[in-house]
PDB file of C-alpha atoms in Angstrom:
ATOM      1  CA  UNK A 266      -8.895   5.100  14.781  1.00 87.00           C
ATOM      2  CA  UNK A 267      -7.259   6.287  17.957  1.00 91.00           C
ATOM      3  CA  UNK A 268      -5.140   9.184  19.117  1.00 96.00           C
ATOM      4  CA  UNK A 269      -1.449   8.683  19.774  1.00 98.00           C
ATOM      5  CA  UNK A 270      -0.308  10.336  22.980  1.00 97.00           C
ATOM      6  CA  UNK A 271       3.235  10.871  24.247  1.00 97.00           C
ATOM      7  CA  UNK A 272       5.458  13.547  25.761  1.00 96.00           C
ATOM      8  CA  UNK A 273       7.007  14.075  22.318  1.00 97.00           C
ATOM      9  CA  UNK A 274       3.670  14.893  20.670  1.00 97.00           C
ATOM     10  CA  UNK A 275       2.550  17.017  23.619  1.00 97.00           C
ATOM     11  CA  UNK A 276       5.783  19.012  23.441  1.00 97.00           C
ATOM     12  CA  UNK A 277       5.213  19.818  19.775  1.00 97.00           C
ATOM     13  CA  UNK A 278       1.480  20.405  20.291  1.00 97.00           C
ATOM     14  CA  UNK A 279       0.447  18.245  17.363  1.00 97.00           C
ATOM     15  CA  UNK A 280      -2.664  16.078  17.437  1.00 97.00           C
ATOM     16  CA  UNK A 281      -1.813  12.758  15.798  1.00 98.00           C
ATOM     17  CA  UNK A 282      -4.359  10.055  15.077  1.00 98.00           C
ATOM     18  CA  UNK A 283      -3.782   6.642  13.530  1.00 98.00           C
ATOM     19  CA  UNK A 284      -6.428   5.052  11.332  1.00 97.00           C
ATOM     20  CA  UNK A 285      -5.937   1.347  12.010  1.00 96.00           C
ATOM     21  CA  UNK A 286      -6.761  -0.166   8.637  1.00 95.00           C
ATOM     22  CA  UNK A 287      -4.346  -2.948   9.550  1.00 94.00           C
ATOM     23  CA  UNK A 288      -7.172  -4.320  11.705  1.00 94.00           C
ATOM     24  CA  UNK A 289      -9.630  -4.785   8.815  1.00 90.00           C
ATOM     25  CA  UNK A 290      -8.673  -8.453   8.355  1.00 86.00           C
ATOM     26  CA  UNK A 291      -5.764 -10.581   9.628  1.00 81.00           C
ATOM     27  CA  UNK A 292      -4.654 -11.570   6.102  1.00 82.00           C
ATOM     28  CA  UNK A 293      -6.189  -8.923   3.821  1.00 88.00           C
ATOM     29  CA  UNK A 294      -5.507  -5.805   5.828  1.00 77.00           C
ATOM     30  CA  UNK A 295      -5.412  -2.120   5.114  1.00 83.00           C
ATOM     31  CA  UNK A 296      -5.417  -0.719   1.617  1.00 91.00           C
ATOM     32  CA  UNK A 297      -4.949  -4.197   0.144  1.00 92.00           C
ATOM     33  CA  UNK A 298      -8.579  -5.112   0.793  1.00 93.00           C
ATOM     34  CA  UNK A 299      -9.822  -1.740  -0.415  1.00 94.00           C
ATOM     35  CA  UNK A 300      -7.990  -2.113  -3.730  1.00 96.00           C
ATOM     36  CA  UNK A 301      -9.144  -5.700  -4.201  1.00 97.00           C
ATOM     37  CA  UNK A 302     -12.787  -5.644  -3.107  1.00 96.00           C
ATOM     38  CA  UNK A 303     -14.332  -4.110  -6.236  1.00 98.00           C
ATOM     39  CA  UNK A 304     -11.975  -6.061  -8.503  1.00 98.00           C
ATOM     40  CA  UNK A 305     -13.058  -9.340  -6.931  1.00 98.00           C
ATOM     41  CA  UNK A 306     -16.724  -8.367  -7.223  1.00 98.00           C
ATOM     42  CA  UNK A 307     -16.278  -7.679 -10.937  1.00 98.00           C
ATOM     43  CA  UNK A 308     -14.405 -10.955 -11.476  1.00 98.00           C
ATOM     44  CA  UNK A 309     -17.211 -12.849  -9.757  1.00 98.00           C
ATOM     45  CA  UNK A 310     -19.831 -11.146 -11.933  1.00 98.00           C
ATOM     46  CA  UNK A 311     -18.170 -12.616 -15.017  1.00 97.00           C
ATOM     47  CA  UNK A 312     -17.118 -15.878 -13.319  1.00 98.00           C
ATOM     48  CA  UNK A 313     -13.446 -15.231 -14.029  1.00 98.00           C
ATOM     49  CA  UNK A 314     -10.292 -15.907 -12.025  1.00 99.00           C
ATOM     50  CA  UNK A 315      -8.100 -12.980 -11.046  1.00 99.00           C
ATOM     51  CA  UNK A 316      -4.585 -12.634 -12.422  1.00 99.00           C
ATOM     52  CA  UNK A 317      -2.132 -10.237 -10.849  1.00 99.00           C
ATOM     53  CA  UNK A 318       1.584  -9.493 -10.587  1.00 98.00           C
ATOM     54  CA  UNK A 319       4.044  -9.117  -7.730  1.00 95.00           C
ATOM     55  CA  UNK A 320       7.458  -9.867  -6.313  1.00 92.00           C
ATOM     56  CA  UNK A 321       8.408 -12.849  -4.196  1.00 90.00           C
ATOM     57  CA  UNK A 322       7.749 -10.951  -0.944  1.00 87.00           C
ATOM     58  CA  UNK A 323       4.800  -8.906  -2.171  1.00 89.00           C
ATOM     59  CA  UNK A 324       2.097  -7.919   0.321  1.00 88.00           C
ATOM     60  CA  UNK A 325      -0.207  -7.572  -2.678  1.00 93.00           C
ATOM     61  CA  UNK A 326       0.334 -11.197  -3.714  1.00 95.00           C
ATOM     62  CA  UNK A 327      -0.367 -12.502  -0.215  1.00 93.00           C
ATOM     63  CA  UNK A 328      -3.441 -10.295   0.172  1.00 94.00           C
ATOM     64  CA  UNK A 329      -4.838 -11.228  -3.244  1.00 97.00           C
ATOM     65  CA  UNK A 330      -4.489 -14.922  -2.471  1.00 97.00           C
ATOM     66  CA  UNK A 331      -6.227 -14.500   0.881  1.00 96.00           C
ATOM     67  CA  UNK A 332      -9.031 -12.304  -0.468  1.00 96.00           C
ATOM     68  CA  UNK A 333      -9.766 -14.657  -3.346  1.00 98.00           C
ATOM     69  CA  UNK A 334      -9.693 -17.639  -0.996  1.00 97.00           C
ATOM     70  CA  UNK A 335     -12.237 -16.048   1.321  1.00 95.00           C
ATOM     71  CA  UNK A 336     -14.477 -15.020  -1.579  1.00 96.00           C
ATOM     72  CA  UNK A 337     -14.224 -18.428  -3.266  1.00 97.00           C
ATOM     73  CA  UNK A 338     -12.587 -17.242  -6.480  1.00 97.00           C
ATOM     74  CA  UNK A 339      -9.569 -18.669  -8.301  1.00 98.00           C
ATOM     75  CA  UNK A 340      -6.452 -16.532  -8.687  1.00 99.00           C
ATOM     76  CA  UNK A 341      -3.163 -16.569 -10.552  1.00 99.00           C
ATOM     77  CA  UNK A 342       0.019 -14.847  -9.428  1.00 98.00           C
ATOM     78  CA  UNK A 343       2.729 -13.887 -11.906  1.00 98.00           C
ATOM     79  CA  UNK A 344       5.825 -13.758  -9.716  1.00 97.00           C
ATOM     80  CA  UNK A 345       8.907 -11.739 -10.647  1.00 96.00           C
ATOM     81  CA  UNK A 346      12.070 -13.847 -10.513  1.00 92.00           C
ATOM     82  CA  UNK A 347      13.102 -17.462 -10.764  1.00 85.00           C
ATOM     83  CA  UNK A 348      11.559 -20.211  -8.681  1.00 84.00           C
ATOM     84  CA  UNK A 349      13.773 -21.550  -5.901  1.00 78.00           C
ATOM     85  CA  UNK A 350      13.652 -24.754  -3.903  1.00 71.00           C
ATOM     86  CA  UNK A 351      11.204 -24.135  -1.119  1.00 78.00           C
ATOM     87  CA  UNK A 352       8.843 -21.175  -1.108  1.00 88.00           C
ATOM     88  CA  UNK A 353       9.401 -18.180   1.154  1.00 88.00           C
ATOM     89  CA  UNK A 354       6.717 -17.393   3.784  1.00 86.00           C
ATOM     90  CA  UNK A 355       4.816 -15.019   1.473  1.00 89.00           C
ATOM     91  CA  UNK A 356       4.595 -17.387  -1.477  1.00 94.00           C
ATOM     92  CA  UNK A 357       4.034 -20.390   0.768  1.00 94.00           C
ATOM     93  CA  UNK A 358       0.985 -18.649   2.224  1.00 93.00           C
ATOM     94  CA  UNK A 359      -0.268 -17.635  -1.223  1.00 96.00           C
ATOM     95  CA  UNK A 360       0.089 -21.187  -2.525  1.00 97.00           C
ATOM     96  CA  UNK A 361      -1.587 -22.649   0.555  1.00 97.00           C
ATOM     97  CA  UNK A 362      -4.534 -20.311  -0.012  1.00 97.00           C
ATOM     98  CA  UNK A 363      -4.933 -21.599  -3.558  1.00 98.00           C
ATOM     99  CA  UNK A 364      -3.071 -19.085  -5.710  1.00 98.00           C
ATOM    100  CA  UNK A 365      -1.592 -20.620  -8.857  1.00 98.00           C
ATOM    101  CA  UNK A 366       1.986 -19.334  -9.025  1.00 98.00           C
ATOM    102  CA  UNK A 367       3.837 -18.680 -12.281  1.00 97.00           C
ATOM    103  CA  UNK A 368       7.450 -17.523 -12.066  1.00 97.00           C
ATOM    104  CA  UNK A 369       8.646 -15.243 -14.861  1.00 97.00           C
ATOM    105  CA  UNK A 370      11.940 -13.529 -15.603  1.00 96.00           C
ATOM    106  CA  UNK A 371      12.488  -9.908 -14.682  1.00 95.00           C
ATOM    107  CA  UNK A 372      12.608  -9.094 -18.387  1.00 97.00           C
ATOM    108  CA  UNK A 373       9.219 -10.692 -19.005  1.00 98.00           C
ATOM    109  CA  UNK A 374       7.847  -9.012 -15.889  1.00 98.00           C
ATOM    110  CA  UNK A 375       8.648  -5.681 -17.488  1.00 97.00           C
ATOM    111  CA  UNK A 376       5.925  -6.331 -20.068  1.00 98.00           C
ATOM    112  CA  UNK A 377       3.179  -6.625 -17.447  1.00 97.00           C
ATOM    113  CA  UNK A 378       1.403  -3.477 -18.640  1.00 95.00           C
ATOM    114  CA  UNK A 379       1.661  -4.255 -22.363  1.00 97.00           C
ATOM    115  CA  UNK A 380      -1.607  -5.223 -24.066  1.00 97.00           C
ATOM    116  CA  UNK A 381       0.110  -7.718 -26.363  1.00 98.00           C
ATOM    117  CA  UNK A 382       1.622  -9.521 -23.371  1.00 98.00           C
ATOM    118  CA  UNK A 383      -1.727  -9.662 -21.566  1.00 98.00           C
ATOM    119  CA  UNK A 384      -3.340 -11.131 -24.702  1.00 98.00           C
ATOM    120  CA  UNK A 385      -0.591 -13.747 -24.796  1.00 98.00           C
ATOM    121  CA  UNK A 386      -1.272 -14.673 -21.174  1.00 98.00           C
ATOM    122  CA  UNK A 387      -4.977 -15.070 -21.945  1.00 98.00           C
ATOM    123  CA  UNK A 388      -4.126 -17.318 -24.894  1.00 98.00           C
ATOM    124  CA  UNK A 389      -1.978 -19.488 -22.614  1.00 98.00           C
ATOM    125  CA  UNK A 390      -3.979 -19.404 -19.373  1.00 98.00           C
ATOM    126  CA  UNK A 391      -7.529 -18.658 -20.476  1.00 98.00           C
ATOM    127  CA  UNK A 392      -9.718 -15.657 -19.720  1.00 98.00           C
ATOM    128  CA  UNK A 393      -9.140 -13.753 -16.468  1.00 99.00           C
ATOM    129  CA  UNK A 394      -9.820 -10.428 -14.772  1.00 99.00           C
ATOM    130  CA  UNK A 395      -6.562  -8.479 -14.635  1.00 99.00           C
ATOM    131  CA  UNK A 396      -5.578  -6.688 -11.450  1.00 98.00           C
ATOM    132  CA  UNK A 397      -2.373  -4.707 -12.085  1.00 97.00           C
ATOM    133  CA  UNK A 398       0.521  -4.856  -9.635  1.00 95.00           C
ATOM    134  CA  UNK A 399      -0.525  -3.192  -6.397  1.00 92.00           C
ATOM    135  CA  UNK A 400      -4.174  -3.038  -7.487  1.00 95.00           C
ATOM    136  CA  UNK A 401      -3.423   0.045  -9.590  1.00 94.00           C
ATOM    137  CA  UNK A 402      -6.586   0.386 -11.680  1.00 96.00           C
ATOM    138  CA  UNK A 403      -9.884   2.289 -11.636  1.00 96.00           C
ATOM    139  CA  UNK A 404     -11.575  -0.185  -9.298  1.00 97.00           C
ATOM    140  CA  UNK A 405      -8.600  -0.049  -6.944  1.00 97.00           C
ATOM    141  CA  UNK A 406      -8.783   3.741  -6.807  1.00 97.00           C
ATOM    142  CA  UNK A 407     -12.539   3.693  -6.209  1.00 96.00           C
ATOM    143  CA  UNK A 408     -12.116   1.195  -3.381  1.00 96.00           C
ATOM    144  CA  UNK A 409      -9.713   3.550  -1.619  1.00 96.00           C
ATOM    145  CA  UNK A 410     -12.151   6.467  -1.632  1.00 95.00           C
ATOM    146  CA  UNK A 411     -13.864   4.781   1.321  1.00 94.00           C
ATOM    147  CA  UNK A 412     -10.897   5.677   3.551  1.00 95.00           C
ATOM    148  CA  UNK A 413     -11.940   9.328   3.598  1.00 94.00           C
ATOM    149  CA  UNK A 414     -15.614   8.504   4.070  1.00 92.00           C
ATOM    150  CA  UNK A 415     -14.815   6.556   7.242  1.00 94.00           C
ATOM    151  CA  UNK A 416     -12.918   9.333   9.007  1.00 93.00           C
ATOM    152  CA  UNK A 417     -14.967  10.375  12.057  1.00 86.00           C
ATOM    153  CA  UNK A 418     -13.415  13.793  12.612  1.00 81.00           C
ATOM    154  CA  UNK A 419     -12.098  16.783  10.646  1.00 88.00           C
ATOM    155  CA  UNK A 420      -8.361  17.013  10.032  1.00 94.00           C
ATOM    156  CA  UNK A 421      -5.724  19.235   8.481  1.00 96.00           C
ATOM    157  CA  UNK A 422      -3.290  16.679   7.099  1.00 97.00           C
ATOM    158  CA  UNK A 423      -3.675  13.067   6.030  1.00 98.00           C
ATOM    159  CA  UNK A 424      -0.595  10.840   5.704  1.00 99.00           C
ATOM    160  CA  UNK A 425      -0.179   7.569   3.838  1.00 98.00           C
ATOM    161  CA  UNK A 426       2.680   5.427   2.569  1.00 98.00           C
ATOM    162  CA  UNK A 427       2.686   4.385  -1.068  1.00 95.00           C
ATOM    163  CA  UNK A 428       4.189   2.275  -3.801  1.00 93.00           C
ATOM    164  CA  UNK A 429       1.918   2.657  -6.836  1.00 93.00           C
ATOM    165  CA  UNK A 430      -0.057   5.736  -5.777  1.00 96.00           C
ATOM    166  CA  UNK A 431      -3.414   3.943  -6.024  1.00 96.00           C
ATOM    167  CA  UNK A 432      -4.386   4.500  -2.399  1.00 97.00           C
ATOM    168  CA  UNK A 433      -3.314   8.137  -2.540  1.00 98.00           C
ATOM    169  CA  UNK A 434      -5.352   8.714  -5.707  1.00 97.00           C
ATOM    170  CA  UNK A 435      -8.490   7.380  -4.066  1.00 97.00           C
ATOM    171  CA  UNK A 436      -7.935   9.447  -0.939  1.00 97.00           C
ATOM    172  CA  UNK A 437      -7.316  12.645  -2.922  1.00 97.00           C
ATOM    173  CA  UNK A 438     -10.756  12.344  -4.482  1.00 95.00           C
ATOM    174  CA  UNK A 439     -12.330  12.838  -1.064  1.00 90.00           C
ATOM    175  CA  UNK A 440     -10.244  15.725   0.304  1.00 92.00           C
ATOM    176  CA  UNK A 441     -11.622  19.198   0.928  1.00 88.00           C
ATOM    177  CA  UNK A 442      -9.866  22.274  -0.438  1.00 87.00           C
ATOM    178  CA  UNK A 443      -8.257  23.143   2.918  1.00 90.00           C
ATOM    179  CA  UNK A 444      -6.896  19.645   3.530  1.00 94.00           C
ATOM    180  CA  UNK A 445      -3.767  18.066   2.179  1.00 96.00           C
ATOM    181  CA  UNK A 446      -2.380  14.582   1.709  1.00 98.00           C
ATOM    182  CA  UNK A 447       1.251  13.768   2.465  1.00 99.00           C
ATOM    183  CA  UNK A 448       2.414  10.709   0.541  1.00 99.00           C
ATOM    184  CA  UNK A 449       5.520   8.885   1.779  1.00 99.00           C
ATOM    185  CA  UNK A 450       6.899   6.722  -1.065  1.00 98.00           C
ATOM    186  CA  UNK A 451       8.517   3.449  -0.060  1.00 95.00           C
ATOM    187  CA  UNK A 452      10.655   3.642  -3.193  1.00 94.00           C
ATOM    188  CA  UNK A 453      13.679   5.709  -4.096  1.00 94.00           C
ATOM    189  CA  UNK A 454      12.894   8.577  -6.442  1.00 92.00           C
ATOM    190  CA  UNK A 455       9.252   8.543  -5.438  1.00 91.00           C
ATOM    191  CA  UNK A 456       8.548  11.849  -7.176  1.00 92.00           C
ATOM    192  CA  UNK A 457       7.477   9.776 -10.200  1.00 93.00           C
ATOM    193  CA  UNK A 458       4.316   8.916  -8.284  1.00 96.00           C
ATOM    194  CA  UNK A 459       2.968  12.377  -9.109  1.00 96.00           C
ATOM    195  CA  UNK A 460       2.596  11.266 -12.734  1.00 96.00           C
ATOM    196  CA  UNK A 461       1.240   7.845 -11.767  1.00 96.00           C
ATOM    197  CA  UNK A 462      -1.396   9.417  -9.523  1.00 97.00           C
ATOM    198  CA  UNK A 463      -2.376  11.877 -12.250  1.00 97.00           C
ATOM    199  CA  UNK A 464      -2.956   8.967 -14.629  1.00 95.00           C
ATOM    200  CA  UNK A 465      -5.050   7.142 -12.032  1.00 96.00           C
ATOM    201  CA  UNK A 466      -7.118  10.265 -11.338  1.00 96.00           C
ATOM    202  CA  UNK A 467      -7.930  10.547 -15.032  1.00 94.00           C
ATOM    203  CA  UNK A 468     -10.053   7.391 -14.674  1.00 87.00           C
ATOM    204  CA  UNK A 469     -12.483   9.388 -12.536  1.00 88.00           C
ATOM    205  CA  UNK A 470     -12.008  13.068 -13.337  1.00 93.00           C
ATOM    206  CA  UNK A 471     -11.480  12.902 -17.128  1.00 87.00           C
ATOM    207  CA  UNK A 472     -10.481  16.583 -17.457  1.00 92.00           C
ATOM    208  CA  UNK A 473      -6.857  17.695 -17.076  1.00 94.00           C
ATOM    209  CA  UNK A 474      -7.885  20.820 -15.167  1.00 95.00           C
ATOM    210  CA  UNK A 475      -9.772  18.760 -12.579  1.00 95.00           C
ATOM    211  CA  UNK A 476      -6.793  16.416 -12.189  1.00 96.00           C
ATOM    212  CA  UNK A 477      -4.391  19.329 -11.676  1.00 96.00           C
ATOM    213  CA  UNK A 478      -6.676  20.965  -9.122  1.00 95.00           C
ATOM    214  CA  UNK A 479      -6.897  17.707  -7.185  1.00 96.00           C
ATOM    215  CA  UNK A 480      -3.119  17.287  -7.235  1.00 97.00           C
ATOM    216  CA  UNK A 481      -2.726  20.675  -5.550  1.00 96.00           C
ATOM    217  CA  UNK A 482      -3.685  18.925  -2.295  1.00 97.00           C
ATOM    218  CA  UNK A 483      -0.837  16.392  -2.645  1.00 98.00           C
ATOM    219  CA  UNK A 484       2.613  16.673  -1.086  1.00 98.00           C
ATOM    220  CA  UNK A 485       5.097  13.912  -1.884  1.00 98.00           C
ATOM    221  CA  UNK A 486       7.580  13.478   0.970  1.00 98.00           C
ATOM    222  CA  UNK A 487      10.321  11.488  -0.740  1.00 96.00           C
ATOM    223  CA  UNK A 488      13.180  11.709   1.776  1.00 96.00           C
ATOM    224  CA  UNK A 489      12.400   8.629   3.863  1.00 98.00           C
ATOM    225  CA  UNK A 490      12.783   5.646   1.515  1.00 97.00           C
ATOM    226  CA  UNK A 491      15.918   4.366   3.317  1.00 97.00           C
ATOM    227  CA  UNK A 492      17.592   3.487   0.027  1.00 96.00           C
ATOM    228  CA  UNK A 493      14.639   2.094  -1.902  1.00 95.00           C
ATOM    229  CA  UNK A 494      11.836  -0.421  -1.818  1.00 91.00           C
ATOM    230  CA  UNK A 495      12.308  -3.012   0.942  1.00 90.00           C
ATOM    231  CA  UNK A 496      15.592  -1.307   1.912  1.00 94.00           C
ATOM    232  CA  UNK A 497      16.027  -0.781   5.643  1.00 95.00           C
ATOM    233  CA  UNK A 498      18.722  -0.102   8.221  1.00 96.00           C
ATOM    234  CA  UNK A 499      19.231  -0.475  11.954  1.00 96.00           C
ATOM    235  CA  UNK A 500      17.812   2.998  12.622  1.00 98.00           C
ATOM    236  CA  UNK A 501      14.481   2.089  11.016  1.00 98.00           C
ATOM    237  CA  UNK A 502      14.331  -1.255  12.824  1.00 97.00           C
ATOM    238  CA  UNK A 503      15.021   0.461  16.155  1.00 98.00           C
ATOM    239  CA  UNK A 504      12.353   3.073  15.442  1.00 98.00           C
ATOM    240  CA  UNK A 505       9.803   0.366  14.594  1.00 98.00           C
ATOM    241  CA  UNK A 506      10.445  -1.441  17.862  1.00 98.00           C
ATOM    242  CA  UNK A 507      10.422   1.787  19.877  1.00 97.00           C
ATOM    243  CA  UNK A 508       7.159   2.848  18.249  1.00 98.00           C
ATOM    244  CA  UNK A 509       5.512  -0.389  19.333  1.00 98.00           C
ATOM    245  CA  UNK A 510       6.921  -0.080  22.852  1.00 97.00           C
ATOM    246  CA  UNK A 511       5.583   3.490  23.101  1.00 97.00           C
ATOM    247  CA  UNK A 512       2.204   3.201  21.358  1.00 97.00           C
ATOM    248  CA  UNK A 513       1.456  -0.565  21.224  1.00 97.00           C
ATOM    249  CA  UNK A 514       1.047  -0.417  17.444  1.00 98.00           C
ATOM    250  CA  UNK A 515       3.025  -2.765  15.149  1.00 97.00           C
ATOM    251  CA  UNK A 516       4.357  -1.290  11.902  1.00 97.00           C
ATOM    252  CA  UNK A 517       5.649  -2.953   8.759  1.00 95.00           C
ATOM    253  CA  UNK A 518       9.188  -2.122   7.713  1.00 96.00           C
ATOM    254  CA  UNK A 519       8.406  -1.637   4.017  1.00 94.00           C
ATOM    255  CA  UNK A 520       5.679   1.007   4.179  1.00 96.00           C
ATOM    256  CA  UNK A 521       4.159   2.267   7.428  1.00 97.00           C
ATOM    257  CA  UNK A 522       7.363   2.382   9.460  1.00 98.00           C
ATOM    258  CA  UNK A 523       9.038   4.604   6.874  1.00 98.00           C
ATOM    259  CA  UNK A 524       5.982   6.866   6.859  1.00 99.00           C
ATOM    260  CA  UNK A 525       5.849   7.181  10.643  1.00 99.00           C
ATOM    261  CA  UNK A 526       9.628   7.701  10.856  1.00 99.00           C
ATOM    262  CA  UNK A 527       9.330  10.528   8.339  1.00 99.00           C
ATOM    263  CA  UNK A 528       6.287  12.032  10.013  1.00 99.00           C
ATOM    264  CA  UNK A 529       7.916  12.050  13.451  1.00 99.00           C
ATOM    265  CA  UNK A 530      11.079  13.555  11.977  1.00 98.00           C
ATOM    266  CA  UNK A 531       9.068  16.335  10.355  1.00 99.00           C
ATOM    267  CA  UNK A 532       7.209  16.973  13.614  1.00 98.00           C
ATOM    268  CA  UNK A 533      10.530  17.211  15.473  1.00 98.00           C
ATOM    269  CA  UNK A 534      11.718  19.828  12.960  1.00 98.00           C
ATOM    270  CA  UNK A 535       8.679  22.003  13.634  1.00 97.00           C
ATOM    271  CA  UNK A 536       7.235  21.700  10.136  1.00 98.00           C
ATOM    272  CA  UNK A 537       3.638  21.696  11.389  1.00 97.00           C
ATOM    273  CA  UNK A 538       1.789  24.548  13.047  1.00 96.00           C
ATOM    274  CA  UNK A 539       0.819  24.179  16.694  1.00 95.00           C
ATOM    275  CA  UNK A 540      -2.531  22.457  17.008  1.00 95.00           C
ATOM    276  CA  UNK A 541      -2.342  20.802  13.597  1.00 97.00           C
ATOM    277  CA  UNK A 542      -4.558  17.724  13.371  1.00 97.00           C
ATOM    278  CA  UNK A 543      -2.878  14.859  11.505  1.00 98.00           C
ATOM    279  CA  UNK A 544      -4.328  11.468  10.601  1.00 98.00           C
ATOM    280  CA  UNK A 545      -1.895   8.761   9.483  1.00 98.00           C
ATOM    281  CA  UNK A 546      -3.337   5.691   7.775  1.00 98.00           C
ATOM    282  CA  UNK A 547      -1.902   2.316   8.799  1.00 97.00           C
ATOM    283  CA  UNK A 548      -2.165   0.386   5.542  1.00 95.00           C
ATOM    284  CA  UNK A 549      -1.344  -3.020   7.016  1.00 92.00           C
ATOM    285  CA  UNK A 550       1.166  -5.274   5.283  1.00 88.00           C
ATOM    286  CA  UNK A 551       2.617  -6.685   8.489  1.00 90.00           C
ATOM    287  CA  UNK A 552       3.277 -10.023   6.813  1.00 84.00           C
ATOM    288  CA  UNK A 553       6.104  -8.264   4.978  1.00 84.00           C
ATOM    289  CA  UNK A 554       8.122  -8.318   8.201  1.00 88.00           C
ATOM    290  CA  UNK A 555       8.361 -12.094   7.840  1.00 83.00           C
ATOM    291  CA  UNK A 556      10.466 -11.584   4.746  1.00 80.00           C
ATOM    292  CA  UNK A 557      13.091  -9.674   6.718  1.00 88.00           C
ATOM    293  CA  UNK A 558      13.034 -12.363   9.375  1.00 84.00           C
ATOM    294  CA  UNK A 559      13.628 -15.178   6.883  1.00 79.00           C
ATOM    295  CA  UNK A 560      16.177 -13.303   4.743  1.00 81.00           C
ATOM    296  CA  UNK A 561      18.082 -11.186   7.278  1.00 83.00           C
ATOM    297  CA  UNK A 562      17.196 -12.619  10.662  1.00 88.00           C
ATOM    298  CA  UNK A 563      15.515  -9.383  11.762  1.00 89.00           C
ATOM    299  CA  UNK A 564      12.989 -10.057  14.504  1.00 87.00           C
ATOM    300  CA  UNK A 565      10.657  -7.472  15.978  1.00 93.00           C
ATOM    301  CA  UNK A 566       9.155  -8.138  19.384  1.00 91.00           C
ATOM    302  CA  UNK A 567       5.449  -7.692  18.784  1.00 92.00           C
TER     303      UNK A 567
END
């Protein structure tokens, strides 16, 4: 973790630190490893492959393939959408690392959380340890509690980007009463994550009152999705490049860039008290930038 310093931050008298979880591993970086570690350990205990779900450009799919490869465990990826000639960079990497890819229709993908569908997959593919899309299960939440434990200094506000709310749920479990977590959804209409996080917290807290008290520390900042998941524009691309030029930190366009754009915008509007200490978590996912390069020709110079 290191402090970001610039004239902009000095002017607004905000202390901003970046927790560089993107540096955990070159292929399984950030919250991806935290959500997978305990799941992989459990799968190994029962000598089972892992099965998970994701889109064609999913950071989660790439990270799962890499983590399973390094831990010597088989894995299966259920990929949303039809198979095309030639795999994109994400799926090519996953396949190279040993993930068995199965392409399913968007309609079938919608059943991914249904018990009957999971039983059908086990009948067809054999026994497996299920890791939901984005690692959104109890073990994923528990893995993310370590983020708080690793913070070396006190803080007022913690910021993280999110898609399923799993990372945020784990982080909320470690917050003190006077601290708050700002969650920046990468999806349009991200307010729904409040309910998703509540459901994930129930795995650990059991009582509705305890869940509600924990959620009091959560603020969902839903104004910086740029049109939805994996939606970007020239302004976000320019910000991402400028951020690297200023702070020497690469961001991914799907998650962390949207979070940092939103955070800097809120700082510029004076929404934080002078002297506020903020820690933003870089959750990795830089391989997602390759998808924009292959699909839209967007190249970032870092």
